[in-house]
Amino acid sequence: MSLTGTDVLPEHSAADGPPAGGSLEAFGYRQELHRSLGGYASFAAGFSFISVLTTVFQFFGIGYSFGGPVFFWAWPAVLAGQLLVAACFAELAARYPISGAVYQWSSRLSTPSFGWFAGWIMVLGQIVVVGAAALALQMVMPPLWSGFQLVGGDPAPLSPTGAANAAVLGVILLALTTAVNVVDNRVMSVVNRVGVTAEIIGAVLIVVLLLNHSERTPGITFHTAEGSGDGVLGALLVGSFTAAYVMIGFDSAGELSEETHNPRRTAPRTILTALAGAGVLGGLLVLSGLLAAPNLTDGHLATDGLSYVLTSSLGDGVGRILLADVVVAIAVATLAIQTSASRMLFSMARDGSLPFSRKLSRVSPRTGMPVFPTVVVGALAAALLLLNFGSPQAFLAIGSTCIVMLYLAYSMVTGPLLLRRLRGGFSTRGDGVDETGRPLFSLGRWGVAVNAGAVLFGLFMTVNLAWPRTSVYDPEGGHWYFQWFAVLFVGASVVLGAAYRFRVSLRRRTRAGSGTEMPG
């Protein structure tokens, strides 16, 4: 918890550079989380949040249905933009290795109030991401074995029975990940590392096998979907959704900084390597799927995605084995995202910035885990899955909303960082060394250019993802709330956060006037 004993962020300005010393106490906090994660565990946290197998299998159909094969080219474009963001985050992770990365960075670069909103938007987005990741089981478990279609009927994720079954499978998974996440961070780390290793091996095997079963040349990626009236630009804008869904969460290495050995050196490297590795591997998955698909026009790619390609191109035996590996990847991704969200809740709560802060900031002395935040994240994510029972379109609404929230939160870090640079308040010269005695990661003279690119890309993608396209968010028509779901959810989140902040401010002024101290 905060050493200051107040309900505000311990003061420290980005203009001052990182505080002297490498300990957490230098930032005004006690070391309560157990510091036991190594370099590969830190990499695994970022890679498993991104989880190329989870999100490519989950959203391949969306990109293909609206863009056709040309949607592949949105992948390198999004990867390049996100690498700009990741480079900025790597600089901040080296200087502020604290849990609640986005919240902490934004608060120190701007004001505590602005940083609070960045953290608030980020944690809400993360909770929705947990639910969306758990829903991905529906894309692979019924194709793996029909017995996993517990509800019965059509297993297609957007059908009524498929959507209901996705919610059931998702709730079961969330119960398991919550249990793992409260046991011990060493157990969580082992599960994460084993899962990520299996995911990388499985993804490489899928790429190699699909390329060996290619039915066409890479030139097919210059074609749009038949009958598309939006042209290449429209196809790329909507096709970018798949890449945008995949390439988030690389900041997880920063979220686990307080649990990582040598975080000033480890976190920046793993933020960049996790994103770059996942980006390259995911791009190859998309390309190999397009090349190996038995048919591009029979509708299966748009509805069944890569699961269809695996089982039809590689045969049921090999295809099912690889689908089992995807199930592992989805489970580990859900675990990692829940871990990241719980650390964000914990970080904000120990500054007294959330309701029930005392409980949310409590760490088990035995396990070193913030138990209550983990349970809250799991419970809220499970509650969101109930939307899938009401309408299959909730699946897409949930996925789109969580991504918009995260891109907006990222921009609330890169924006203030750019303003600091332009005002000369963020200098990386002579600002210290990491735990090994080497200079901290720095963009040097490229800082302003990279940072400006990151801001422009983040804002563009936020608008692109949230744009209320009827064909994307309300294809059946007549459901305006689905068409505007992302905008409404972000707006409601800001209003709710503002109402809470106003209530807290009013209580603080009332207590100050009466001479009583508001508890942290």
C-alpha positions as a Python dict, from the first residue, in 0.01 Angstrom:
ca = {
    (1, 'M'): (0, 0, 0),
    (2, 'S'): (103, 361, -34),
    (3, 'L'): (361, 482, 216),
    (4, 'T'): (197, 820, 212),
    (5, 'G'): (-117, 692, 384),
    (6, 'T'): (-334, 916, 164),
    (7, 'D'): (-583, 848, -107),
    (8, 'V'): (-378, 1014, -382),
    (9, 'L'): (-85, 906, -593),
    (10, 'P'): (256, 957, -427),
    (11, 'E'): (395, 1265, -596),
    (12, 'H'): (668, 1228, -850),
    (13, 'S'): (706, 1418, -1175),
    (14, 'A'): (823, 1267, -1502),
    (15, 'A'): (1029, 1579, -1549),
    (16, 'D'): (1246, 1473, -1258),
    (17, 'G'): (1337, 1139, -1414),
    (18, 'P'): (1322, 814, -1220),
    (19, 'P'): (1379, 843, -847),
    (20, 'A'): (1712, 751, -703),
    (21, 'G'): (1755, 386, -621),
    (22, 'G'): (1592, 84, -777),
    (23, 'S'): (1356, -16, -497),
    (24, 'L'): (981, 24, -499),
    (25, 'E'): (1003, 235, -182),
    (26, 'A'): (1163, 509, -392),
    (27, 'F'): (822, 555, -556),
    (28, 'G'): (637, 569, -226),
    (29, 'Y'): (515, 209, -204),
    (30, 'R'): (601, -97, 3),
    (31, 'Q'): (708, -420, -164),
    (32, 'E'): (408, -648, -101),
    (33, 'L'): (379, -851, -421),
    (34, 'H'): (634, -1131, -432),
    (35, 'R'): (920, -1057, -671),
    (36, 'S'): (979, -1399, -828),
    (37, 'L'): (937, -1366, -1206),
    (38, 'G'): (1230, -1394, -1445),
    (39, 'G'): (1282, -1273, -1799),
    (40, 'Y'): (1092, -1552, -1975),
    (41, 'A'): (802, -1522, -1733),
    (42, 'S'): (784, -1150, -1811),
    (43, 'F'): (790, -1223, -2185),
    (44, 'A'): (523, -1489, -2138),
    (45, 'A'): (295, -1238, -1964),
    (46, 'G'): (298, -1005, -2264),
    (47, 'F'): (289, -1280, -2527),
    (48, 'S'): (4, -1468, -2360),
    (49, 'F'): (-205, -1150, -2330),
    (50, 'I'): (-155, -1093, -2704),
    (51, 'S'): (-203, -1469, -2768),
    (52, 'V'): (-195, -1492, -3145),
    (53, 'L'): (-367, -1830, -3149),
    (54, 'T'): (-656, -1706, -2935),
    (55, 'T'): (-732, -1388, -3122),
    (56, 'V'): (-644, -1496, -3475),
    (57, 'F'): (-872, -1798, -3443),
    (58, 'Q'): (-1139, -1583, -3279),
    (59, 'F'): (-1141, -1290, -3522),
    (60, 'F'): (-1001, -1422, -3851),
    (61, 'G'): (-1356, -1464, -3982),
    (62, 'I'): (-1444, -1101, -3910),
    (63, 'G'): (-1149, -965, -4104),
    (64, 'Y'): (-1210, -1200, -4397),
    (65, 'S'): (-1585, -1150, -4415),
    (66, 'F'): (-1552, -774, -4462),
    (67, 'G'): (-1218, -744, -4636),
    (68, 'G'): (-1151, -1065, -4817),
    (69, 'P'): (-787, -1175, -4864),
    (70, 'V'): (-667, -814, -4882),
    (71, 'F'): (-731, -776, -4509),
    (72, 'F'): (-390, -942, -4459),
    (73, 'W'): (-218, -612, -4544),
    (74, 'A'): (-379, -441, -4249),
    (75, 'W'): (-169, -669, -4031),
    (76, 'P'): (178, -520, -4097),
    (77, 'A'): (28, -171, -4081),
    (78, 'V'): (-117, -226, -3734),
    (79, 'L'): (203, -399, -3619),
    (80, 'A'): (411, -100, -3726),
    (81, 'G'): (180, 141, -3543),
    (82, 'Q'): (173, -64, -3226),
    (83, 'L'): (551, -96, -3225),
    (84, 'L'): (563, 284, -3200),
    (85, 'V'): (338, 267, -2894),
    (86, 'A'): (539, -20, -2747),
    (87, 'A'): (864, 175, -2788),
    (88, 'C'): (718, 461, -2583),
    (89, 'F'): (597, 214, -2320),
    (90, 'A'): (941, 53, -2306),
    (91, 'E'): (1094, 389, -2212),
    (92, 'L'): (837, 438, -1937),
    (93, 'A'): (866, 81, -1807),
    (94, 'A'): (1240, 136, -1754),
    (95, 'R'): (1179, 452, -1553),
    (96, 'Y'): (859, 359, -1366),
    (97, 'P'): (853, -17, -1301),
    (98, 'I'): (526, -14, -1106),
    (99, 'S'): (209, -223, -1119),
    (100, 'G'): (-80, -44, -1284),
    (101, 'A'): (149, 65, -1565),
    (102, 'V'): (-90, 275, -1777),
    (103, 'Y'): (-244, 436, -1467),
    (104, 'Q'): (93, 510, -1309),
    (105, 'W'): (256, 638, -1628),
    (106, 'S'): (-34, 864, -1726),
    (107, 'S'): (-59, 1005, -1372),
    (108, 'R'): (308, 1095, -1361),
    (109, 'L'): (312, 1240, -1712),
    (110, 'S'): (0, 1454, -1669),
    (111, 'T'): (-207, 1490, -1351),
    (112, 'P'): (-338, 1235, -1099),
    (113, 'S'): (-695, 1301, -1216),
    (114, 'F'): (-614, 1244, -1584),
    (115, 'G'): (-412, 936, -1492),
    (116, 'W'): (-704, 806, -1286),
    (117, 'F'): (-930, 821, -1592),
    (118, 'A'): (-664, 642, -1800),
    (119, 'G'): (-648, 368, -1539),
    (120, 'W'): (-1028, 356, -1506),
    (121, 'I'): (-1078, 316, -1882),
    (122, 'M'): (-795, 65, -1901),
    (123, 'V'): (-920, -159, -1622),
    (124, 'L'): (-1275, -161, -1757),
    (125, 'G'): (-1138, -249, -2099),
    (126, 'Q'): (-925, -526, -1950),
    (127, 'I'): (-1223, -676, -1771),
    (128, 'V'): (-1416, -685, -2099),
    (129, 'V'): (-1111, -836, -2272),
    (130, 'V'): (-1109, -1118, -2015),
    (131, 'G'): (-1466, -1203, -2107),
    (132, 'A'): (-1402, -1172, -2481),
    (133, 'A'): (-1098, -1402, -2458),
    (134, 'A'): (-1297, -1665, -2270),
    (135, 'L'): (-1561, -1657, -2545),
    (136, 'A'): (-1298, -1771, -2795),
    (137, 'L'): (-1332, -2128, -2669),
    (138, 'Q'): (-1645, -2159, -2881),
    (139, 'M'): (-1435, -2123, -3197),
    (140, 'V'): (-1227, -2433, -3122),
    (141, 'M'): (-1385, -2665, -2864),
    (142, 'P'): (-1698, -2777, -3056),
    (143, 'P'): (-1488, -2836, -3375),
    (144, 'L'): (-1246, -3032, -3155),
    (145, 'W'): (-1528, -3254, -3017),
    (146, 'S'): (-1901, -3214, -3064),
    (147, 'G'): (-1955, -3302, -2697),
    (148, 'F'): (-1827, -2957, -2604),
    (149, 'Q'): (-2145, -2809, -2753),
    (150, 'L'): (-2318, -2835, -2416),
    (151, 'V'): (-2620, -2627, -2511),
    (152, 'G'): (-2685, -2820, -2832),
    (153, 'G'): (-2784, -2698, -3175),
    (154, 'D'): (-2576, -2481, -3408),
    (155, 'P'): (-2218, -2428, -3274),
    (156, 'A'): (-2156, -2118, -3490),
    (157, 'P'): (-2047, -1842, -3245),
    (158, 'L'): (-2306, -1593, -3372),
    (159, 'S'): (-2599, -1836, -3365),
    (160, 'P'): (-2827, -1835, -3057),
    (161, 'T'): (-2712, -2177, -2934),
    (162, 'G'): (-2349, -2112, -3023),
    (163, 'A'): (-2352, -1782, -2835),
    (164, 'A'): (-2512, -1942, -2530),
    (165, 'N'): (-2262, -2228, -2533),
    (166, 'A'): (-1976, -1979, -2565),
    (167, 'A'): (-2097, -1811, -2246),
    (168, 'V'): (-2115, -2143, -2060),
    (169, 'L'): (-1765, -2248, -2166),
    (170, 'G'): (-1635, -1899, -2086),
    (171, 'V'): (-1774, -1899, -1732),
    (172, 'I'): (-1617, -2241, -1665),
    (173, 'L'): (-1281, -2113, -1790),
    (174, 'L'): (-1303, -1798, -1577),
    (175, 'A'): (-1364, -2009, -1267),
    (176, 'L'): (-1046, -2206, -1342),
    (177, 'T'): (-830, -1901, -1417),
    (178, 'T'): (-952, -1727, -1102),
    (179, 'A'): (-851, -2029, -896),
    (180, 'V'): (-501, -2036, -1052),
    (181, 'N'): (-463, -1661, -1009),
    (182, 'V'): (-522, -1667, -633),
    (183, 'V'): (-297, -1961, -548),
    (184, 'D'): (53, -1816, -591),
    (185, 'N'): (231, -1608, -853),
    (186, 'R'): (485, -1889, -898),
    (187, 'V'): (205, -2128, -991),
    (188, 'M'): (57, -1867, -1221),
    (189, 'S'): (400, -1813, -1377),
    (190, 'V'): (457, -2185, -1439),
    (191, 'V'): (117, -2225, -1603),
    (192, 'N'): (181, -1915, -1812),
    (193, 'R'): (527, -2021, -1926),
    (194, 'V'): (421, -2376, -2015),
    (195, 'G'): (116, -2245, -2200),
    (196, 'V'): (311, -1985, -2396),
    (197, 'T'): (575, -2240, -2495),
    (198, 'A'): (301, -2474, -2616),
    (199, 'E'): (136, -2187, -2802),
    (200, 'I'): (455, -2084, -2981),
    (201, 'I'): (533, -2443, -3082),
    (202, 'G'): (176, -2499, -3196),
    (203, 'A'): (161, -2174, -3393),
    (204, 'V'): (487, -2253, -3574),
    (205, 'L'): (362, -2602, -3658),
    (206, 'I'): (34, -2463, -3791),
    (207, 'V'): (218, -2214, -4013),
    (208, 'V'): (458, -2478, -4150),
    (209, 'L'): (187, -2736, -4215),
    (210, 'L'): (-52, -2490, -4377),
    (211, 'L'): (221, -2350, -4601),
    (212, 'N'): (296, -2706, -4710),
    (213, 'H'): (-71, -2740, -4806),
    (214, 'S'): (-95, -2414, -4997),
    (215, 'E'): (-364, -2400, -5265),
    (216, 'R'): (-268, -2063, -5411),
    (217, 'T'): (6, -1797, -5423),
    (218, 'P'): (48, -1491, -5197),
    (219, 'G'): (-84, -1279, -5483),
    (220, 'I'): (-433, -1363, -5359),
    (221, 'T'): (-381, -1112, -5076),
    (222, 'F'): (-433, -829, -5326),
    (223, 'H'): (-796, -930, -5379),
    (224, 'T'): (-1096, -794, -5187),
    (225, 'A'): (-1410, -985, -5095),
    (226, 'E'): (-1649, -1053, -5380),
    (227, 'G'): (-1933, -804, -5392),
    (228, 'S'): (-1764, -564, -5154),
    (229, 'G'): (-1877, -210, -5226),
    (230, 'D'): (-1632, -37, -4995),
    (231, 'G'): (-1323, -82, -5212),
    (232, 'V'): (-972, -161, -5094),
    (233, 'L'): (-958, 119, -4835),
    (234, 'G'): (-1286, 14, -4673),
    (235, 'A'): (-1175, -349, -4674),
    (236, 'L'): (-848, -258, -4503),
    (237, 'L'): (-1015, -36, -4241),
    (238, 'V'): (-1253, -309, -4132),
    (239, 'G'): (-996, -581, -4195),
    (240, 'S'): (-766, -406, -3948),
    (241, 'F'): (-1002, -513, -3671),
    (242, 'T'): (-844, -859, -3660),
    (243, 'A'): (-493, -720, -3620),
    (244, 'A'): (-615, -458, -3371),
    (245, 'Y'): (-777, -727, -3157),
    (246, 'V'): (-455, -930, -3156),
    (247, 'M'): (-185, -672, -3091),
    (248, 'I'): (-279, -543, -2747),
    (249, 'G'): (-159, -633, -2399),
    (250, 'F'): (214, -599, -2462),
    (251, 'D'): (217, -364, -2163),
    (252, 'S'): (154, -665, -1935),
    (253, 'A'): (528, -689, -1871),
    (254, 'G'): (498, -343, -1715),
    (255, 'E'): (196, -451, -1511),
    (256, 'L'): (407, -727, -1351),
    (257, 'S'): (711, -505, -1286),
    (258, 'E'): (674, -528, -909),
    (259, 'E'): (690, -908, -935),
    (260, 'T'): (981, -921, -1182),
    (261, 'H'): (1352, -945, -1112),
    (262, 'N'): (1549, -654, -1264),
    (263, 'P'): (1235, -488, -1403),
    (264, 'R'): (1410, -178, -1540),
    (265, 'R'): (1606, -399, -1778),
    (266, 'T'): (1358, -685, -1826),
    (267, 'A'): (1026, -507, -1882),
    (268, 'P'): (1132, -281, -2176),
    (269, 'R'): (1286, -573, -2360),
    (270, 'T'): (991, -805, -2310),
    (271, 'I'): (736, -539, -2408),
    (272, 'L'): (906, -506, -2748),
    (273, 'T'): (994, -873, -2804),
    (274, 'A'): (647, -997, -2705),
    (275, 'L'): (477, -763, -2952),
    (276, 'A'): (728, -818, -3233),
    (277, 'G'): (727, -1196, -3192),
    (278, 'A'): (351, -1221, -3172),
    (279, 'G'): (308, -978, -3461),
    (280, 'V'): (530, -1173, -3699),
    (281, 'L'): (387, -1510, -3597),
    (282, 'G'): (29, -1386, -3621),
    (283, 'G'): (89, -1241, -3967),
    (284, 'L'): (222, -1576, -4085),
    (285, 'L'): (-84, -1750, -3941),
    (286, 'V'): (-318, -1524, -4134),
    (287, 'L'): (-120, -1561, -4456),
    (288, 'S'): (-86, -1938, -4432),
    (289, 'G'): (-457, -1972, -4357),
    (290, 'L'): (-546, -1776, -4669),
    (291, 'L'): (-309, -1980, -4884),
    (292, 'A'): (-421, -2320, -4753),
    (293, 'A'): (-799, -2266, -4735),
    (294, 'P'): (-972, -2524, -4959),
    (295, 'N'): (-1215, -2261, -5083),
    (296, 'L'): (-1228, -1884, -5051),
    (297, 'T'): (-1587, -1833, -5164),
    (298, 'D'): (-1799, -2102, -4994),
    (299, 'G'): (-1853, -1890, -4680),
    (300, 'H'): (-1666, -2116, -4437),
    (301, 'L'): (-1373, -1878, -4389),
    (302, 'A'): (-1606, -1598, -4282),
    (303, 'T'): (-1802, -1811, -4034),
    (304, 'D'): (-1559, -2081, -3911),
    (305, 'G'): (-1226, -1906, -3965),
    (306, 'L'): (-901, -2094, -3921),
    (307, 'S'): (-1067, -2389, -3746),
    (308, 'Y'): (-1221, -2477, -4081),
    (309, 'V'): (-884, -2449, -4257),
    (310, 'L'): (-709, -2673, -4005),
    (311, 'T'): (-958, -2957, -4004),
    (312, 'S'): (-1026, -2948, -4379),
    (313, 'S'): (-667, -2901, -4501),
    (314, 'L'): (-475, -3110, -4248),
    (315, 'G'): (-735, -3375, -4174),
    (316, 'D'): (-930, -3440, -3858),
    (317, 'G'): (-643, -3610, -3672),
    (318, 'V'): (-373, -3343, -3706),
    (319, 'G'): (-631, -3065, -3710),
    (320, 'R'): (-780, -3172, -3378),
    (321, 'I'): (-439, -3199, -3212),
    (322, 'L'): (-357, -2845, -3316),
    (323, 'L'): (-701, -2724, -3206),
    (324, 'A'): (-627, -2871, -2862),
    (325, 'D'): (-316, -2653, -2852),
    (326, 'V'): (-532, -2352, -2935),
    (327, 'V'): (-754, -2439, -2637),
    (328, 'V'): (-444, -2423, -2414),
    (329, 'A'): (-352, -2085, -2566),
    (330, 'I'): (-699, -1946, -2498),
    (331, 'A'): (-690, -2063, -2136),
    (332, 'V'): (-347, -1910, -2077),
    (333, 'A'): (-447, -1586, -2250),
    (334, 'T'): (-752, -1552, -2026),
    (335, 'L'): (-530, -1618, -1723),
    (336, 'A'): (-277, -1353, -1829),
    (337, 'I'): (-538, -1087, -1904),
    (338, 'Q'): (-708, -1148, -1570),
    (339, 'T'): (-371, -1118, -1397),
    (340, 'S'): (-301, -787, -1569),
    (341, 'A'): (-643, -645, -1485),
    (342, 'S'): (-615, -746, -1120),
    (343, 'R'): (-279, -568, -1092),
    (344, 'M'): (-436, -253, -1234),
    (345, 'L'): (-716, -269, -976),
    (346, 'F'): (-462, -329, -701),
    (347, 'S'): (-242, -37, -807),
    (348, 'M'): (-530, 210, -821),
    (349, 'A'): (-680, 83, -495),
    (350, 'R'): (-364, 124, -290),
    (351, 'D'): (-376, 494, -381),
    (352, 'G'): (-730, 500, -241),
    (353, 'S'): (-864, 568, -591),
    (354, 'L'): (-1144, 311, -612),
    (355, 'P'): (-1448, 200, -415),
    (356, 'F'): (-1360, -68, -157),
    (357, 'S'): (-993, 34, -183),
    (358, 'R'): (-901, -130, 146),
    (359, 'K'): (-1007, -474, 23),
    (360, 'L'): (-881, -426, -331),
    (361, 'S'): (-537, -319, -210),
    (362, 'R'): (-493, -613, 27),
    (363, 'V'): (-219, -862, -62),
    (364, 'S'): (-200, -1211, 87),
    (365, 'P'): (124, -1227, 289),
    (366, 'R'): (150, -1601, 219),
    (367, 'T'): (99, -1601, -158),
    (368, 'G'): (187, -1243, -246),
    (369, 'M'): (-127, -1225, -460),
    (370, 'P'): (-401, -956, -460),
    (371, 'V'): (-687, -1204, -412),
    (372, 'F'): (-988, -972, -398),
    (373, 'P'): (-905, -786, -725),
    (374, 'T'): (-865, -1121, -901),
    (375, 'V'): (-1204, -1244, -782),
    (376, 'V'): (-1369, -913, -878),
    (377, 'V'): (-1224, -925, -1231),
    (378, 'G'): (-1335, -1286, -1277),
    (379, 'A'): (-1686, -1221, -1146),
    (380, 'L'): (-1740, -908, -1357),
    (381, 'A'): (-1609, -1077, -1671),
    (382, 'A'): (-1841, -1375, -1610),
    (383, 'A'): (-2135, -1137, -1565),
    (384, 'L'): (-2056, -976, -1901),
    (385, 'L'): (-2076, -1315, -2068),
    (386, 'L'): (-2444, -1329, -1980),
    (387, 'L'): (-2495, -1076, -2260),
    (388, 'N'): (-2423, -1358, -2501),
    (389, 'F'): (-2743, -1533, -2394),
    (390, 'G'): (-2950, -1233, -2496),
    (391, 'S'): (-2811, -1186, -2848),
    (392, 'P'): (-2529, -1339, -3055),
    (393, 'Q'): (-2431, -987, -3163),
    (394, 'A'): (-2312, -923, -2809),
    (395, 'F'): (-2007, -1133, -2897),
    (396, 'L'): (-1891, -875, -3149),
    (397, 'A'): (-2004, -582, -2934),
    (398, 'I'): (-1797, -704, -2639),
    (399, 'G'): (-1490, -762, -2853),
    (400, 'S'): (-1505, -426, -3025),
    (401, 'T'): (-1568, -234, -2705),
    (402, 'C'): (-1277, -374, -2510),
    (403, 'I'): (-1034, -295, -2789),
    (404, 'V'): (-1158, 62, -2820),
    (405, 'M'): (-1110, 109, -2445),
    (406, 'L'): (-753, -17, -2454),
    (407, 'Y'): (-651, 192, -2755),
    (408, 'L'): (-798, 498, -2588),
    (409, 'A'): (-614, 425, -2263),
    (410, 'Y'): (-287, 379, -2453),
    (411, 'S'): (-338, 719, -2615),
    (412, 'M'): (-386, 870, -2268),
    (413, 'V'): (-24, 772, -2204),
    (414, 'T'): (141, 852, -2536),
    (415, 'G'): (-40, 1189, -2560),
    (416, 'P'): (86, 1334, -2230),
    (417, 'L'): (428, 1183, -2299),
    (418, 'L'): (450, 1370, -2628),
    (419, 'L'): (350, 1697, -2461),
    (420, 'R'): (623, 1640, -2200),
    (421, 'R'): (881, 1585, -2472),
    (422, 'L'): (779, 1895, -2668),
    (423, 'R'): (798, 2106, -2352),
    (424, 'G'): (1138, 1962, -2265),
    (425, 'G'): (1002, 1797, -1951),
    (426, 'F'): (1091, 1439, -2046),
    (427, 'S'): (1461, 1408, -2095),
    (428, 'T'): (1623, 1063, -2121),
    (429, 'R'): (1980, 1188, -2098),
    (430, 'G'): (2172, 1087, -1792),
    (431, 'D'): (1861, 957, -1614),
    (432, 'G'): (2019, 652, -1460),
    (433, 'V'): (2102, 291, -1527),
    (434, 'D'): (1918, -38, -1494),
    (435, 'E'): (1989, -311, -1240),
    (436, 'T'): (2284, -438, -1442),
    (437, 'G'): (2450, -96, -1464),
    (438, 'R'): (2358, -33, -1827),
    (439, 'P'): (2181, 286, -1946),
    (440, 'L'): (1802, 273, -1934),
    (441, 'F'): (1622, 199, -2261),
    (442, 'S'): (1583, 523, -2456),
    (443, 'L'): (1456, 635, -2796),
    (444, 'G'): (1712, 913, -2795),
    (445, 'R'): (1678, 1166, -3074),
    (446, 'W'): (1396, 961, -3230),
    (447, 'G'): (1176, 1012, -2925),
    (448, 'V'): (956, 1294, -3060),
    (449, 'A'): (904, 1133, -3402),
    (450, 'V'): (822, 790, -3262),
    (451, 'N'): (598, 937, -2994),
    (452, 'A'): (409, 1155, -3242),
    (453, 'G'): (353, 854, -3466),
    (454, 'A'): (224, 655, -3170),
    (455, 'V'): (-28, 928, -3079),
    (456, 'L'): (-160, 963, -3434),
    (457, 'F'): (-187, 588, -3480),
    (458, 'G'): (-363, 538, -3146),
    (459, 'L'): (-622, 807, -3209),
    (460, 'F'): (-684, 686, -3565),
    (461, 'M'): (-740, 327, -3452),
    (462, 'T'): (-966, 437, -3166),
    (463, 'V'): (-1194, 621, -3408),
    (464, 'N'): (-1173, 343, -3669),
    (465, 'L'): (-1270, 73, -3418),
    (466, 'A'): (-1548, 274, -3255),
    (467, 'W'): (-1702, 402, -3579),
    (468, 'P'): (-2068, 286, -3575),
    (469, 'R'): (-2069, 87, -3898),
    (470, 'T'): (-2407, -79, -3944),
    (471, 'S'): (-2261, -358, -4156),
    (472, 'V'): (-2018, -449, -3880),
    (473, 'Y'): (-2202, -396, -3553),
    (474, 'D'): (-2566, -433, -3654),
    (475, 'P'): (-2579, -648, -3970),
    (476, 'E'): (-2936, -763, -3898),
    (477, 'G'): (-3056, -404, -3853),
    (478, 'G'): (-3297, -261, -3602),
    (479, 'H'): (-3059, -265, -3305),
    (480, 'W'): (-2921, 87, -3278),
    (481, 'Y'): (-2769, 9, -2939),
    (482, 'F'): (-2541, -252, -3098),
    (483, 'Q'): (-2439, -14, -3373),
    (484, 'W'): (-2342, 248, -3114),
    (485, 'F'): (-2236, 2, -2842),
    (486, 'A'): (-1867, 98, -2833),
    (487, 'V'): (-1941, 473, -2825),
    (488, 'L'): (-2213, 428, -2561),
    (489, 'F'): (-1994, 205, -2343),
    (490, 'V'): (-1698, 444, -2350),
    (491, 'G'): (-1928, 740, -2282),
    (492, 'A'): (-2101, 562, -1994),
    (493, 'S'): (-1763, 465, -1847),
    (494, 'V'): (-1643, 827, -1852),
    (495, 'V'): (-1969, 954, -1698),
    (496, 'L'): (-1962, 687, -1426),
    (497, 'G'): (-1598, 765, -1350),
    (498, 'A'): (-1667, 1138, -1337),
    (499, 'A'): (-1961, 1081, -1101),
    (500, 'Y'): (-1743, 876, -868),
    (501, 'R'): (-1463, 1132, -874),
    (502, 'F'): (-1711, 1412, -800),
    (503, 'R'): (-1858, 1214, -509),
    (504, 'V'): (-1513, 1148, -362),
    (505, 'S'): (-1413, 1514, -404),
    (506, 'L'): (-1735, 1628, -235),
    (507, 'R'): (-1681, 1391, 58),
    (508, 'R'): (-1322, 1509, 95),
    (509, 'R'): (-1427, 1876, 105),
    (510, 'T'): (-1701, 1795, 356),
    (511, 'R'): (-1462, 1608, 583),
    (512, 'A'): (-1200, 1880, 552),
    (513, 'G'): (-1459, 2137, 654),
    (514, 'S'): (-1561, 1933, 956),
    (515, 'G'): (-1201, 1870, 1057),
    (516, 'T'): (-1218, 1491, 1011),
    (517, 'E'): (-974, 1297, 797),
    (518, 'M'): (-1105, 1091, 509),
    (519, 'P'): (-977, 735, 534),
    (520, 'G'): (-758, 607, 251),
}
